[in-house]
Amino acid sequence: HSHPNSAAENTNGSAQKGLLRCLLKLGRLDSVLNQSYGMSNTGQIDSELVPFATEAAWRLGKWTVLDNLVNNLNDGIAFDADARYQLSFGRTMHSLHSKSHAKVISCLKDSRESIMSSLSSAARDGYTRSYPYLMQLHSLREIECSSS
C-alpha cells in the first residue's frame, strides 16, 4: 500500500544518496559514515545507504564497522548495479582483511557477476561508457593477484 508521504520519502532518499555520493567523491569518508547512520530515525542504517557506508568503511580501514555492514544486511533487498558492486567489493575487502582466501574467491566471483551485467549493456554504447566497468574488473584482478 502507498503512503501519502511516499513521493516525499523517495525524493528525500534520492537526496540522501546524492549527498553521500558527493561526500564519497570528495573523500569525506568519516562524514559518509556519520551521515549514513545519522539519517535514520531508528539508529539502524537505512538499507539504501549501506552501499555508501560500506565503501567508506573499507576505504577508512574500519573493519568492525564493515563487518557489521556486510554481515547484517538483508539479502532480499534489490539494489542497482552500482550498489551491488559497492557491496560485493566491500565484502571482498572484508574477506581479504580477514585472510579468508576461499571467501575472497567467492566474493570476487560475486563482484565480477555484478559488473558483467552492466558491462554487457554498456559495451553496446562504446568504450567510453564501458570504461568504468573495465576499471572495476581491473581492480578485482589486482585483488585476486594480491590475495593468491
CSV table of C-alpha atoms in Angstrom, one decimal:
chain,number,residue,atom,x,y,z
A,1,HIS,CA,0.0,0.0,0.0
A,2,SER,CA,1.1,3.6,-0.7
A,3,HIS,CA,1.6,6.3,1.9
A,4,PRO,CA,0.8,9.9,1.2
A,5,ASN,CA,4.5,10.7,2.0
A,6,SER,CA,6.0,8.1,-0.3
A,7,ALA,CA,6.8,10.6,-3.0
A,8,ALA,CA,8.5,12.9,-0.5
A,9,GLU,CA,10.3,10.0,1.1
A,10,ASN,CA,11.5,8.9,-2.3
A,11,THR,CA,12.8,12.4,-3.1
A,12,ASN,CA,14.4,12.6,0.4
A,13,GLY,CA,16.1,9.2,-0.2
A,14,SER,CA,17.4,10.3,-3.5
A,15,ALA,CA,18.8,13.5,-2.0
A,16,GLN,CA,20.4,11.5,0.8
A,17,LYS,CA,22.1,9.1,-1.7
A,18,GLY,CA,23.2,12.1,-3.7
A,19,LEU,CA,24.8,13.7,-0.7
A,20,LEU,CA,26.6,10.5,0.2
A,21,ARG,CA,27.8,10.1,-3.4
A,22,CYS,CA,29.2,13.6,-3.3
A,23,LEU,CA,30.9,13.1,0.1
A,24,LEU,CA,32.5,9.8,-1.2
A,25,LYS,CA,33.8,11.6,-4.3
A,26,LEU,CA,35.2,14.4,-2.1
A,27,GLY,CA,37.0,11.8,0.1
A,28,ARG,CA,34.9,12.8,3.2
A,29,LEU,CA,34.7,9.2,4.3
A,30,ASP,CA,34.0,9.8,8.0
A,31,SER,CA,31.2,12.2,7.0
A,32,VAL,CA,29.7,9.4,4.9
A,33,LEU,CA,29.6,7.1,7.8
A,34,ASN,CA,28.3,9.8,10.2
A,35,GLN,CA,25.6,10.8,7.7
A,36,SER,CA,24.6,7.2,6.9
A,37,TYR,CA,23.9,6.5,10.5
A,38,GLY,CA,22.6,10.0,11.3
A,39,MET,CA,19.9,9.9,8.5
A,40,SER,CA,18.0,7.2,10.3
A,41,ASN,CA,15.3,7.6,12.9
A,42,THR,CA,15.8,4.1,14.2
A,43,GLY,CA,19.5,4.2,14.9
A,44,GLN,CA,19.9,1.4,12.2
A,45,ILE,CA,21.3,2.5,8.9
A,46,ASP,CA,18.8,2.6,6.0
A,47,SER,CA,19.4,-0.3,3.7
A,48,GLU,CA,19.6,2.1,0.6
A,49,LEU,CA,22.6,3.8,2.3
A,50,VAL,CA,24.5,0.7,3.2
A,51,PRO,CA,26.5,0.6,-0.1
A,52,PHE,CA,27.9,4.1,0.5
A,53,ALA,CA,28.7,3.3,4.1
A,54,THR,CA,30.4,0.1,3.0
A,55,GLU,CA,32.7,1.9,0.6
A,56,ALA,CA,33.6,4.5,3.3
A,57,ALA,CA,34.3,1.8,5.9
A,58,TRP,CA,36.7,-0.2,3.8
A,59,ARG,CA,38.5,2.9,2.5
A,60,LEU,CA,38.9,4.0,6.1
A,61,GLY,CA,40.0,0.6,7.3
A,62,LYS,CA,37.1,0.5,9.8
A,63,TRP,CA,36.9,-3.3,9.7
A,64,THR,CA,34.5,-3.7,12.7
A,65,VAL,CA,32.0,-1.2,11.0
A,66,LEU,CA,32.5,-3.0,7.7
A,67,ASP,CA,31.9,-6.4,9.3
A,68,ASN,CA,28.6,-5.1,10.8
A,69,LEU,CA,27.5,-3.6,7.4
A,70,VAL,CA,28.2,-6.7,5.2
A,71,ASN,CA,27.1,-9.3,7.7
A,72,ASN,CA,23.9,-7.8,8.9
A,73,LEU,CA,22.4,-6.9,5.5
A,74,ASN,CA,19.2,-8.5,4.4
A,75,ASP,CA,19.9,-10.3,1.1
A,76,GLY,CA,16.3,-9.8,-0.1
A,77,ILE,CA,16.9,-6.1,-0.9
A,78,ALA,CA,17.1,-5.2,-4.5
A,79,PHE,CA,20.0,-2.8,-5.3
A,80,ASP,CA,21.0,-1.2,-8.5
A,81,ALA,CA,24.2,-2.5,-10.3
A,82,ASP,CA,26.5,0.2,-8.8
A,83,ALA,CA,25.2,-0.5,-5.2
A,84,ARG,CA,25.6,-4.3,-5.8
A,85,TYR,CA,29.2,-3.7,-6.9
A,86,GLN,CA,29.9,-1.5,-3.8
A,87,LEU,CA,28.5,-4.2,-1.5
A,88,SER,CA,30.3,-7.1,-3.2
A,89,PHE,CA,33.6,-5.1,-3.3
A,90,GLY,CA,33.2,-4.3,0.4
A,91,ARG,CA,32.6,-8.0,1.1
A,92,THR,CA,35.7,-8.8,-0.9
A,93,MET,CA,37.8,-6.3,1.1
A,94,HIS,CA,36.4,-7.6,4.3
A,95,SER,CA,37.3,-11.2,3.3
A,96,LEU,CA,40.8,-10.0,2.3
A,97,HIS,CA,41.3,-8.4,5.6
A,98,SER,CA,40.1,-11.5,7.4
A,99,LYS,CA,42.6,-13.5,5.4
A,100,SER,CA,39.8,-15.9,4.3
A,101,HIS,CA,41.1,-17.0,0.8
A,102,ALA,CA,38.1,-19.1,0.0
A,103,LYS,CA,35.7,-16.2,0.9
A,104,VAL,CA,37.8,-13.8,-1.2
A,105,ILE,CA,37.4,-16.1,-4.2
A,106,SER,CA,33.7,-16.3,-3.7
A,107,CYS,CA,33.3,-12.5,-3.2
A,108,LEU,CA,35.4,-11.8,-6.3
A,109,LYS,CA,33.1,-14.1,-8.3
A,110,ASP,CA,30.0,-12.2,-7.0
A,111,SER,CA,31.7,-8.8,-7.7
A,112,ARG,CA,32.5,-9.9,-11.3
A,113,GLU,CA,28.9,-11.0,-11.9
A,114,SER,CA,27.6,-7.6,-10.7
A,115,ILE,CA,29.9,-5.8,-13.1
A,116,MET,CA,29.3,-8.1,-16.1
A,117,SER,CA,25.6,-7.4,-16.2
A,118,SER,CA,26.3,-3.7,-16.5
A,119,LEU,CA,29.3,-4.1,-18.8
A,120,SER,CA,27.3,-6.1,-21.4
A,121,SER,CA,24.8,-3.3,-21.9
A,122,ALA,CA,27.4,-0.6,-21.7
A,123,ALA,CA,29.6,-2.3,-24.3
A,124,ARG,CA,26.9,-1.7,-26.9
A,125,ASP,CA,27.3,2.0,-26.5
A,126,GLY,CA,31.0,2.0,-26.8
A,127,TYR,CA,34.3,2.1,-25.0
A,128,THR,CA,33.7,5.4,-23.1
A,129,ARG,CA,30.6,4.0,-21.4
A,130,SER,CA,32.3,0.6,-20.7
A,131,TYR,CA,35.5,2.1,-19.2
A,132,PRO,CA,34.3,2.4,-15.6
A,133,TYR,CA,33.3,-1.2,-15.6
A,134,LEU,CA,36.6,-2.3,-17.1
A,135,MET,CA,38.4,-0.4,-14.3
A,136,GLN,CA,36.3,-2.2,-11.7
A,137,LEU,CA,37.2,-5.5,-13.3
A,138,HIS,CA,40.9,-4.4,-13.2
A,139,SER,CA,40.6,-3.6,-9.5
A,140,LEU,CA,39.2,-7.1,-8.9
A,141,ARG,CA,42.0,-8.7,-10.8
A,142,GLU,CA,44.5,-6.8,-8.7
A,143,ILE,CA,42.9,-8.0,-5.5
A,144,GLU,CA,42.9,-11.6,-6.9
A,145,CYS,CA,46.6,-11.4,-7.7
A,146,SER,CA,47.5,-9.9,-4.3
A,147,SER,CA,45.5,-12.5,-2.4
A,148,SER,CA,47.0,-15.6,-4.0
